[in-house]
Amino acid sequence: MNRRAAANKEPRTKNQEPPRSGAPMKPKQTSTRTMPCAFSALAILLCLCSLSSAEVLSRQTSISKHKQQLAEIDSQLTRLANYNPRSGVGVGGYRSSRQNQADHLEWVEIDLGQTYKIDEVILVPEIRRSTNTTLLTDGFPEAFRILAGTAADQKGKVIASYTSDDNILPRIAPLAIACAGIEASWIRLETTTLSPRAWNGGYALHLFEMLVFSGHENVALHQPVKASSQNIQAADKHNPALLVDGFLPYVMDTAKGERSPAFVATSSPDQPGYLSIDLGKAQTLDQVHLHAVDLSDAIPQKRFNNFGMPRHMIVEGANAEDFNDAITLTEFKVASVFEAGPILMKRFPATTCRYVRLRVLEPSIEAPPHAPAYNNIGFAEIELLSRGINVAKTKEANGNYGFSTYKRTYSSLTDGRNFYGDILPIRLWLNELALRHELERQRPQLALRLNELYEEQKSLLNRFIALAVILAVAMIIILLVARITRMRQLARVRLRLAADLHDELGANLHTIGLLSDLATESREDDEAFADIQRRIRSEADRSGAEVRGCMDLLALNNYYENLEADMQRAARRIMAKLDHELIIEGEPYLQKLKPRVRVDLFLFYKECLVNISRHASATAFSSHLSADKAGVSLIIRDNGIGISVDAQQDGMTPKSLERRAGLLRAKVRIDHPSEGGTVVTLTIPAKRLGIFKSIYL
């Protein structure tokens, strides 16, 4: 856009000047980022601390939970029965024939004789010693299922199923399987995956005992058993009947209550012996458990495995104290050394009686070298069960043995304790062993997880401390940078105030000087003289307002909104008699200039006009203002005398122009062309502080 304006002496109206007021305006305070930066850093610190604290608290909660669980497991383990493998010789339960592959079907089936409400099935594994003296199971299936049914339902239904993923091995503890009260007259175990035997590497099903409980009663005891196969080479020690013979591979060590020495007595071989128990009232009995004498814990043991156990005896029940109405409840007859164990269990038809007598028909004989033979009898406890409950506990026991050794009395037969403490019901005891296995398997995993949580907590605390140190250093740096920035801002404010006072007042005072010269020349023309006086008065008022409002000039957004008109007006005021040509390009970009940039650009232009008016002795000048996306360019030419040699040696650029260019963060260059005059070029890049700050809105 080309505009040409000649200097004239027409008076200026109010619409020709930027809106000014004589009263001082409240300046807008210069914003600093010191407090926002500090508060932002503090907010970040608090946020990160909050997040870290929440994570620390979460870890601490998890640690406390795991510690509590670990303490509960340790507390439970102190109250549970201990594994205490029996010693000596004995049968080894049922073992199938040897197979070459693991995925082979083997099965055992127990006929319960009648329909019972089944609560639980307990499988007791065969236990072996490893080469490093630890105990391991041998031949326990890795995957199997249990079926149950009645006489009318020979197919049955699956009541439990285990796969290799259930990780039931390794174990030496019983496996307790809840059955939810299913009614059944037979129980069947079928394997899907066998485990290898350590002895020969072959695959076989090997179980020491299988117990089926209805309440506290083992209804599988001495019931008929069928199996898919049998180990022919060890038929006497591993036949199917041994799966329900009542012998177990453990000594009952409940770790509860006080210890009690077993009853042990001797008599001459020609004196038949007996033991009797008065139940106090008639009770319906269906089972008897004889607990063998606790053997020496020395290695090797110093007693036979069946020490004190008669080789042949009968158990009689009666309601008369003299047993004149006695009936035989069951009979014990030991055919071999293998028919011995910590607990001898016998079932018999339910019979109601008050008195029970164990009559020895063939005693156990132990003859020390070079000493007469004696009849030995001994039991740690005699339990008389009524549907799984021992009704003989604490009842009076007696016998015809004339003496007992080591101060052992008849009362120890019914005190409910053995050498290791209280005697528990078989089901409860085996359940405690099964629970111990589960807890002992969980405990290392829980302890490992707890150690991992401790390490995570330690790592988290280290990161938290490092983060706190980093943030503290960052806050210090932010505060220092903010202080330096504020000091620089204050310096820029001082510089801007000085520039504004110099440029505004300098231009006004220069204008007043020119008007004074015109007034002197126009003394003969009263009208022109009066007009010039009014203009002088207006410039004087303007100068006063500039002084009072120079602070406000830093924040006003409505200054010089129309650069073309303002530049034309400034040229008429300052360069009253000079020819002037103004060229404007890129008006859309000029309209987008930020207010502060627009003000500083205009004041730079005014300072250039003042310098031309004062020093150049020019008769004409031109201005070219252009703007695009790259930035703004202002070129001012005059035909004056140019720059003096001294000024060229000092760097050519006046200090006032350098100061104003510095406020714009622009480059200013002054050329002295050969044809004469001066060319001032101002270049303002669009991006003054990288890509984050632009001169455009």
XYZ file of C-alpha atoms in Angstrom:
697
model
C 0.000 0.000 0.000
C 1.535 3.344 -1.077
C 0.830 6.470 0.841
C 2.405 9.913 0.372
C 1.932 12.752 2.847
C 3.375 16.242 2.553
C 4.100 18.272 5.618
C 1.500 20.917 6.345
C 0.598 23.372 9.032
C -2.992 22.304 9.616
C -3.932 22.049 13.256
C -4.458 18.514 14.583
C -7.751 17.478 16.074
C -8.353 15.111 18.940
C -9.115 12.293 16.532
C -5.648 12.634 15.063
C -3.876 11.706 18.284
C -3.833 8.552 20.371
C -6.202 8.772 23.320
C -4.360 10.257 26.251
C -5.532 11.582 29.597
C -3.871 14.176 31.676
C -4.463 12.221 34.870
C -1.965 9.518 35.655
C -3.243 6.017 35.064
C -2.584 3.091 37.395
C 0.223 1.075 35.856
C -0.180 -2.622 35.334
C 2.291 -4.406 37.547
C 5.090 -6.245 35.832
C 4.552 -9.968 36.345
C 7.361 -12.128 37.556
C 7.580 -15.852 37.600
C 9.436 -16.228 40.843
C 6.492 -17.205 43.027
C 4.658 -19.231 40.343
C 7.825 -21.203 39.647
C 8.397 -21.786 43.345
C 4.806 -22.794 43.924
C 4.862 -25.004 40.815
C 7.996 -26.757 42.034
C 6.463 -27.107 45.493
C 3.267 -28.487 43.952
C 5.291 -30.974 41.900
C 7.267 -31.928 45.009
C 4.116 -32.402 47.064
C 2.444 -34.355 44.252
C 5.435 -36.650 43.798
C 5.827 -36.994 47.549
C 2.130 -37.826 47.804
C 2.408 -40.441 45.054
C 5.595 -41.860 46.551
C 4.072 -41.803 50.030
C 0.994 -43.603 48.721
C 3.224 -46.203 47.094
C 5.327 -46.520 50.247
C 2.130 -46.845 52.306
C 0.803 -49.461 49.895
C 4.077 -51.395 50.124
C 4.051 -51.039 53.908
C 0.469 -52.287 54.064
C 1.394 -55.255 51.903
C 4.471 -55.925 54.057
C 2.373 -55.761 57.227
C -0.176 -58.101 55.687
C 2.495 -60.612 54.666
C 4.196 -60.371 58.067
C 0.867 -60.999 59.760
C 0.210 -63.985 57.503
C 3.708 -65.303 58.208
C 3.198 -64.867 61.953
C -0.167 -66.644 61.732
C 1.421 -69.548 59.838
C 4.220 -69.819 62.406
C 1.668 -69.693 65.203
C -0.430 -72.393 63.547
C 2.605 -74.593 62.945
C 3.424 -74.568 66.664
C -0.083 -75.901 67.382
C -0.248 -78.558 64.662
C 0.811 -82.182 64.877
C 4.354 -82.963 63.743
C 5.563 -85.421 61.130
C 7.119 -88.300 63.046
C 7.785 -91.302 60.779
C 7.599 -94.672 62.474
C 10.616 -96.935 62.661
C 11.084 -100.685 62.681
C 9.492 -103.080 60.178
C 5.964 -103.256 58.846
C 3.765 -103.590 55.814
C 3.863 -100.938 53.130
C 0.306 -100.515 51.916
C -0.835 -101.262 48.362
C 1.401 -101.176 45.284
C 0.305 -101.814 41.701
C 2.350 -103.623 39.094
C 5.233 -101.805 37.440
C 4.479 -99.783 34.278
C 6.820 -98.234 31.713
C 4.795 -95.083 31.090
C 3.314 -92.455 33.387
C -0.023 -92.087 31.556
C -1.376 -95.461 32.560
C -4.719 -96.197 34.216
C -4.500 -97.901 37.596
C -7.387 -98.088 40.038
C -8.409 -99.287 43.474
C -11.981 -99.639 44.729
C -13.202 -100.014 48.324
C -16.544 -101.633 49.037
C -17.918 -99.918 52.153
C -20.501 -102.650 52.770
C -23.384 -100.209 53.166
C -24.281 -96.662 52.196
C -22.634 -93.930 54.269
C -22.664 -90.166 54.149
C -19.051 -89.516 53.161
C -17.406 -86.342 54.521
C -13.760 -86.828 53.632
C -11.284 -89.143 51.938
C -7.680 -89.141 53.144
C -4.844 -90.621 51.100
C -1.672 -91.517 52.996
C 1.478 -91.751 50.835
C 4.278 -94.278 50.971
C 7.359 -92.545 52.419
C 10.968 -93.246 51.512
C 14.315 -91.893 52.589
C 16.367 -90.051 49.999
C 20.147 -90.146 49.741
C 20.448 -86.880 51.679
C 18.371 -88.198 54.632
C 15.257 -86.246 53.690
C 11.883 -87.957 53.409
C 9.945 -88.122 50.133
C 6.808 -89.781 48.865
C 7.124 -92.769 46.547
C 4.571 -93.814 43.951
C 1.928 -91.249 44.845
C 0.002 -90.370 41.636
C 0.606 -86.978 40.041
C -2.903 -86.823 38.544
C -5.967 -88.825 39.489
C -9.672 -88.648 40.212
C -11.946 -90.130 42.869
C -15.372 -91.531 42.101
C -18.126 -92.548 44.505
C -21.443 -94.319 44.066
C -23.991 -96.630 45.582
C -24.991 -100.227 44.841
C -27.656 -98.871 42.503
C -25.159 -96.586 40.763
C -22.188 -98.624 39.638
C -20.954 -95.853 37.309
C -20.737 -93.297 40.125
C -19.696 -89.700 39.818
C -16.429 -87.829 40.172
C -16.145 -86.164 43.582
C -12.559 -84.922 43.217
C -9.996 -84.550 40.452
C -6.333 -83.520 40.507
C -3.968 -82.720 37.649
C -0.232 -82.134 37.480
C -0.900 -78.390 37.625
C -2.298 -78.756 41.168
C 1.244 -79.456 42.441
C 0.239 -81.943 45.111
C 3.760 -83.419 44.956
C 6.235 -83.602 46.565
C 4.719 -84.434 49.930
C 5.020 -86.819 52.872
C 1.804 -85.585 54.477
C -1.647 -87.076 53.930
C -3.857 -85.534 51.258
C -7.284 -84.636 52.697
C -10.102 -84.500 50.129
C -13.451 -83.017 51.204
C -16.521 -84.798 49.813
C -19.401 -82.503 50.892
C -21.474 -85.285 52.494
C -22.045 -87.419 49.399
C -23.810 -90.752 49.964
C -21.827 -93.750 48.728
C -21.341 -97.445 49.292
C -18.102 -97.652 47.297
C -15.111 -95.377 46.647
C -12.811 -95.681 43.652
C -9.481 -94.000 42.839
C -8.366 -93.852 39.185
C -4.978 -92.545 38.076
C -4.295 -90.562 34.917
C -0.613 -89.842 35.551
C 1.641 -92.085 37.632
C 4.852 -90.946 39.286
C 8.131 -92.863 39.065
C 9.444 -94.962 41.922
C 12.913 -94.063 43.127
C 13.962 -97.713 43.462
C 13.793 -98.784 39.821
C 12.454 -95.800 37.869
C 9.288 -97.667 36.906
C 5.826 -96.168 37.232
C 3.384 -97.555 39.792
C 0.527 -96.593 42.085
C 1.662 -96.892 45.690
C -0.539 -95.819 48.626
C 0.112 -96.618 52.265
C -3.481 -96.178 53.433
C -6.807 -94.912 52.171
C -9.266 -93.708 54.812
C -12.911 -92.822 54.192
C -14.585 -90.847 56.959
C -18.226 -90.522 57.857
C -17.993 -88.128 60.767
C -15.043 -89.348 62.872
C -15.474 -92.990 61.819
C -13.183 -94.543 59.208
C -15.785 -96.660 57.392
C -13.163 -98.085 54.992
C -11.270 -99.885 57.773
C -10.849 -103.613 56.925
C -13.379 -103.436 54.087
C -12.939 -105.449 50.834
C -10.662 -103.839 48.234
C -10.338 -104.523 44.497
C -7.454 -103.268 42.351
C -6.522 -103.098 38.676
C -3.197 -104.866 39.291
C -0.919 -106.086 42.066
C 2.798 -106.347 42.618
C 3.207 -110.135 42.547
C 6.793 -110.062 43.835
C 5.706 -108.414 47.085
C 2.159 -109.700 47.426
C 2.517 -110.309 51.167
C 3.673 -106.749 51.857
C 1.778 -104.727 49.204
C -1.566 -106.418 48.529
C -4.837 -104.427 48.181
C -6.116 -105.440 51.625
C -3.246 -103.534 53.217
C -4.727 -100.292 51.839
C -7.383 -100.401 54.619
C -5.605 -102.294 57.421
C -5.443 -99.233 59.688
C -1.654 -99.064 59.903
C -0.101 -95.640 59.234
C 3.507 -94.579 58.542
C 3.455 -91.972 61.330
C 3.744 -91.968 65.085
C 1.055 -89.770 66.637
C 3.020 -86.687 67.700
C 0.428 -83.952 68.275
C 2.717 -81.553 70.155
C -0.163 -80.797 72.522
C -0.616 -81.452 76.200
C 1.627 -83.222 78.639
C 3.541 -86.376 77.930
C 2.517 -89.675 79.463
C 4.650 -92.815 79.749
C 3.089 -95.967 78.365
C 1.795 -98.793 80.550
C 4.316 -101.647 80.578
C 4.014 -104.723 82.793
C 5.471 -108.231 82.999
C 4.340 -111.519 84.512
C 5.495 -115.120 84.527
C 4.703 -117.178 81.426
C 2.278 -119.476 83.270
C 0.026 -116.605 84.418
C -2.613 -115.533 81.821
C -3.115 -111.786 81.920
C -5.924 -109.399 81.218
C -6.759 -105.694 81.275
C -10.245 -104.308 81.917
C -11.921 -100.906 81.572
C -15.116 -99.727 83.271
C -16.924 -97.208 81.001
C -19.157 -96.070 83.863
C -22.313 -96.758 81.870
C -23.354 -98.819 78.888
C -21.931 -97.513 75.610
C -22.414 -98.645 72.002
C -18.954 -99.588 70.778
C -17.899 -100.301 67.202
C -14.118 -99.926 67.129
C -11.009 -100.331 69.270
C -7.600 -98.705 68.852
C -4.553 -100.082 70.620
C -1.619 -97.668 70.729
C 1.701 -99.480 70.903
C 4.401 -98.645 73.411
C 6.518 -95.725 72.259
C 9.850 -97.162 71.216
C 13.238 -95.715 71.930
C 14.147 -92.789 69.687
C 17.750 -93.961 69.443
C 19.230 -95.073 66.119
C 19.158 -98.021 65.800
C 16.136 -98.653 68.019
C 16.691 -100.882 71.020
C 13.314 -102.686 71.007
C 11.403 -104.874 68.605
C 8.721 -103.119 66.646
C 5.976 -105.136 68.390
C 7.383 -104.799 71.903
C 4.688 -105.382 74.534
C 1.991 -106.229 71.979
C 0.442 -109.684 72.661
C 0.555 -112.034 69.694
C -2.970 -113.251 70.311
C -5.752 -111.624 72.360
C -9.477 -111.111 72.299
C -11.532 -108.075 73.262
C -14.696 -108.888 75.218
C -17.622 -106.711 76.198
C -20.038 -107.219 79.069
C -22.629 -105.456 81.160
C -21.816 -107.484 84.281
C -18.719 -106.614 86.250
C -17.703 -110.307 86.557
C -18.059 -110.725 82.750
C -20.468 -113.648 83.135
C -22.358 -112.230 80.100
C -19.223 -111.488 78.080
C -19.299 -111.572 74.306
C -16.337 -111.349 71.957
C -16.102 -107.979 70.232
C -12.996 -108.629 68.112
C -9.852 -110.697 68.042
C -6.222 -109.713 67.496
C -3.893 -112.330 66.123
C -0.477 -111.353 64.883
C 0.698 -113.777 62.229
C 3.994 -112.059 61.347
C 6.292 -109.262 62.361
C 4.811 -107.115 59.589
C 1.457 -106.944 61.358
C 2.640 -104.261 63.745
C 2.467 -100.530 63.895
C 2.020 -97.526 66.179
C -1.774 -97.954 66.223
C -3.637 -101.259 65.884
C -7.204 -100.597 64.682
C -10.109 -103.041 64.650
C -13.772 -102.604 63.702
C -16.575 -104.825 64.911
C -20.374 -104.794 64.837
C -21.888 -102.163 67.099
C -22.327 -103.643 70.583
C -23.685 -102.071 73.766
C -21.706 -102.817 76.919
C -20.284 -101.179 80.033
C -17.214 -103.308 80.727
C -14.458 -104.164 78.235
C -11.709 -106.719 78.800
C -8.566 -107.491 76.797
C -7.718 -111.119 77.470
C -4.233 -112.232 76.471
C -4.132 -115.688 74.924
C -0.556 -115.575 73.649
C 1.682 -112.923 75.170
C 4.641 -111.184 73.690
C 7.777 -112.856 74.998
C 11.118 -111.142 75.297
C 13.824 -113.186 76.987
C 16.965 -111.268 77.898
C 20.155 -113.346 77.609
C 20.864 -115.577 80.636
C 17.561 -114.555 82.317
C 14.188 -116.271 82.906
C 11.468 -115.618 80.304
C 8.750 -113.093 81.175
C 5.425 -112.135 79.659
C 5.581 -108.497 78.471
C 2.507 -106.410 77.839
C 2.379 -102.729 77.110
C 0.131 -100.087 75.560
C 0.437 -96.333 75.334
C -3.388 -96.042 75.197
C -6.508 -98.134 74.732
C -9.269 -96.333 72.857
C -12.816 -97.682 72.729
C -14.728 -95.861 70.025
C -18.398 -95.171 69.581
C -18.854 -93.775 66.048
C -15.312 -92.378 66.102
C -15.445 -90.922 69.647
C -13.208 -92.392 72.365
C -15.558 -93.158 75.277
C -12.825 -94.824 77.366
C -10.865 -91.619 77.996
C -10.277 -90.976 81.740
C -12.239 -94.139 82.653
C -10.942 -96.586 85.295
C -8.586 -99.324 84.048
C -7.364 -102.381 85.916
C -5.759 -105.802 85.397
C -4.257 -108.843 87.020
C -0.635 -107.906 86.528
C 1.039 -107.875 89.843
C 3.423 -105.002 89.203
C 4.374 -102.346 86.688
C 7.861 -101.206 85.825
C 9.290 -97.704 86.092
C 6.282 -96.497 88.111
C 3.942 -96.973 85.143
C 0.319 -97.328 86.214
C -2.963 -98.624 84.822
C -4.287 -95.068 84.603
C -1.899 -94.338 81.705
C -4.005 -96.719 79.574
C -6.936 -94.268 79.494
C -5.429 -90.841 80.142
C -5.743 -89.803 76.441
C -2.012 -89.165 76.078
C 1.116 -90.854 74.772
C 4.817 -90.098 75.000
C 4.416 -87.037 72.699
C 1.264 -85.514 74.218
C -2.476 -85.680 73.634
C -4.002 -88.367 71.454
C -6.351 -86.955 68.804
C -9.070 -88.614 66.740
C -7.493 -90.145 63.652
C -9.298 -87.825 61.242
C -8.341 -84.686 63.163
C -4.719 -85.834 63.483
C -4.349 -86.580 59.762
C -6.041 -83.285 58.884
C -3.479 -81.447 60.992
C -0.664 -83.200 59.143
C -2.275 -82.259 55.812
C -2.653 -78.646 56.965
C 0.972 -78.584 58.135
C 2.030 -79.639 54.647
C 0.048 -76.797 53.052
C 1.367 -74.198 55.497
C 4.959 -75.395 55.167
C 4.610 -75.148 51.391
C 3.112 -71.650 51.621
C 5.614 -70.336 54.153
C 8.736 -70.224 51.897
C 6.711 -68.583 49.130
C 5.340 -66.043 51.595
C 8.793 -65.403 53.073
C 10.240 -64.975 49.560
C 7.504 -62.502 48.645
C 8.100 -60.637 51.899
C 11.813 -60.342 51.093
C 10.899 -59.087 47.611
C 8.610 -56.469 49.174
C 11.414 -55.397 51.507
C 13.757 -55.009 48.528
C 11.093 -53.091 46.586
C 10.486 -50.878 49.620
C 14.206 -50.252 49.973
C 14.519 -49.430 46.272
C 11.463 -47.179 46.472
C 12.869 -45.332 49.475
C 16.179 -44.853 47.679
C 14.351 -43.475 44.637
C 12.251 -41.275 46.887
C 15.340 -39.866 48.604
C 17.013 -39.280 45.230
C 13.862 -37.601 43.952
C 13.661 -35.401 47.030
C 17.304 -34.353 46.580
C 16.756 -33.653 42.872
C 13.638 -31.626 43.568
C 15.351 -29.702 46.356
C 18.199 -28.829 43.996
C 15.660 -28.002 41.288
C 13.805 -25.667 43.642
C 17.026 -23.915 44.549
C 17.870 -23.530 40.864
C 14.341 -22.304 40.104
C 14.537 -19.734 42.882
C 17.938 -18.556 41.677
C 16.763 -18.384 38.063
C 13.599 -16.609 39.162
C 15.634 -14.068 41.112
C 17.967 -13.487 38.164
C 14.960 -13.236 35.831
C 13.294 -10.728 38.114
C 16.436 -8.647 38.295
C 16.663 -8.737 34.499
C 13.021 -7.783 34.236
C 13.588 -4.836 36.577
C 16.566 -3.796 34.481
C 14.441 -4.044 31.334
C 11.706 -1.986 32.986
C 14.228 0.710 33.860
C 15.611 0.594 30.338
C 12.131 0.789 28.816
C 11.148 3.690 31.055
C 14.306 5.516 30.088
C 13.688 4.803 26.404
C 10.048 5.839 26.595
C 10.856 9.073 28.410
C 13.651 9.819 25.980
C 11.641 8.981 22.854
C 8.282 10.427 23.844
C 9.505 13.569 25.608
C 12.371 14.038 23.190
C 10.017 13.915 20.234
C 7.534 16.254 21.937
C 10.173 18.751 22.985
C 11.666 18.675 19.503
C 8.203 19.322 18.076
C 7.733 22.236 20.483
C 11.093 23.631 19.272
C 10.039 23.400 15.630
C 6.704 25.020 16.393
C 8.515 27.803 18.180
C 10.590 28.388 15.037
C 7.412 28.412 12.958
C 5.817 30.839 15.394
C 8.720 33.210 14.942
C 8.357 33.043 11.181
C 4.544 33.504 11.347
C 4.348 36.580 13.558
C 2.817 38.594 10.741
C 0.006 36.066 10.213
C -2.209 36.301 13.279
C -4.291 33.251 12.455
C -1.299 31.021 11.768
C 0.461 32.392 14.842
C -2.534 31.580 17.028
C -2.750 28.087 15.588
C 0.921 27.471 16.280
C 0.456 28.698 19.851
C -2.389 26.270 20.343
C -0.210 23.472 18.997
C 2.625 24.442 21.329
C 0.203 24.400 24.237
C -1.091 20.995 23.138
C 2.432 19.577 22.918
C 3.232 20.957 26.363
C 0.135 19.317 27.828
C 1.030 16.117 25.990
C 4.535 16.152 27.490
C 3.112 16.488 30.982
C 0.759 13.593 30.370
C 3.650 11.533 28.960
C 5.651 12.065 32.119
C 2.743 11.100 34.350
C 1.732 8.078 32.236
C 5.052 6.664 31.177
C 4.593 3.727 33.539
C 1.154 3.099 32.106
C 2.638 3.034 28.638
C 4.240 -0.341 29.456
C 0.883 -2.104 29.768
C -1.620 -0.320 27.504
C -2.893 -2.468 24.674
C -4.744 0.257 22.749
C -1.672 2.275 21.818
C -0.886 2.597 18.112
C -3.446 0.106 16.902
C -3.323 1.712 13.412
C 0.375 1.914 12.662
C -0.053 3.547 9.260
C -2.129 6.457 10.599
C 0.096 6.842 13.652
C 3.259 6.867 11.537
C 1.732 9.457 9.159
C 0.722 11.586 12.118
C 4.167 11.366 13.708
C 5.787 12.365 10.408
C 3.594 15.478 10.151
C 4.328 16.464 13.727
C 8.074 15.905 13.762
C 9.070 16.412 10.097
C 6.836 19.399 9.498
C 8.491 20.677 6.265
C 9.990 17.524 4.806
C 8.621 15.468 1.969
C 7.685 12.026 3.182
C 6.772 8.752 1.462
C 5.380 5.808 3.510
C 4.964 2.306 2.043
C 3.094 -0.368 4.023
C 3.070 -4.097 3.078
C 1.546 -7.104 4.895
C -1.173 -5.263 6.802
C -2.840 -8.557 8.013
C 0.386 -9.479 9.802
C 0.768 -5.958 11.213
C -2.718 -6.204 12.719
C -1.597 -9.370 14.561
C 1.391 -7.731 16.209
C 1.413 -7.938 19.971
C 0.685 -4.583 21.677
C 4.110 -4.317 23.245
C 5.839 -4.996 19.903
C 3.594 -2.464 18.173
C 4.415 0.238 20.743
C 8.160 -0.420 20.607
C 8.119 -0.458 16.791
C 6.344 2.895 16.666
C 8.686 4.453 19.231
C 11.684 3.211 17.212
C 10.197 4.920 14.179
C 9.664 8.165 16.134
C 13.260 8.114 17.369
C 14.494 7.723 13.790
C 12.419 10.765 12.724
C 13.796 12.835 15.595
C 17.367 11.893 14.649
C 16.722 12.860 10.972
C 15.086 16.113 12.009
C 17.909 17.049 14.383
C 21.043 15.884 12.628
C 20.514 14.909 8.991
C 19.716 18.339 7.374
C 17.546 16.346 4.980
C 14.799 17.691 2.721
C 13.025 14.370 2.126
C 12.818 10.866 3.530
C 10.917 7.622 2.903
C 9.740 4.736 5.079
C 9.036 1.129 4.043
C 7.283 -1.125 6.593
C 6.639 -4.760 5.628
C 5.500 -7.833 7.557
C 5.138 -11.519 6.760
C 5.309 -14.858 8.613
C 9.091 -14.537 8.922
C 8.919 -11.223 10.765
C 8.785 -7.426 10.354
C 11.180 -5.136 8.456
C 11.363 -1.327 8.661
C 13.637 0.673 6.267
C 14.001 4.465 6.619
C 15.992 6.503 4.033
C 16.843 10.177 4.022
C 18.829 12.461 1.666
C 20.713 14.247 4.388
C 24.377 14.687 5.095
C 24.782 11.104 6.414
C 26.704 9.962 9.457
C 29.792 11.758 10.582
C 33.180 10.107 10.577
C 33.268 10.190 14.397
C 29.883 8.460 14.580
C 31.034 5.830 12.088
C 34.095 5.150 14.206
C 31.878 4.785 17.315
C 29.822 2.057 15.653
C 27.482 4.239 13.550
C 24.305 3.264 15.455
C 22.980 5.856 17.937
C 22.573 4.566 21.482
C 18.862 5.382 21.521
C 18.225 3.205 18.471
C 20.309 0.354 19.895
C 18.356 0.532 23.130
C 14.998 0.450 21.370
C 16.129 -2.417 19.066
C 17.272 -4.301 22.110
C 13.816 -4.015 23.636
C 12.406 -5.478 20.420
C 15.079 -8.192 20.347
C 15.652 -7.038 16.795
C 18.663 -6.270 14.611
C 19.356 -2.716 13.507
C 21.764 -1.740 10.773
C 22.727 1.754 9.526
C 24.187 2.141 6.043
C 25.777 5.212 4.448
C 25.276 4.725 0.683
C 27.646 6.343 -1.810
C 24.920 8.576 -3.267
C 24.506 10.201 0.165
C 22.035 10.129 2.995
C 21.442 7.388 5.570
C 19.567 4.067 5.520
C 18.304 2.608 8.822
C 17.157 -1.031 8.612
C 15.314 -2.729 11.496
C 14.632 -6.499 11.292
C 12.356 -8.157 13.832
C 12.229 -11.992 13.555
C 8.824 -13.562 14.150
C 10.269 -16.049 16.671
C 12.202 -14.035 19.165
C 12.819 -16.751 21.741
C 12.967 -19.965 19.765
C 9.701 -21.593 18.791
C 7.871 -20.749 22.021
C 7.507 -16.938 21.766
C 6.265 -15.054 18.725
C 5.742 -11.357 17.969
C 2.277 -12.219 16.641
C -0.843 -12.926 18.611
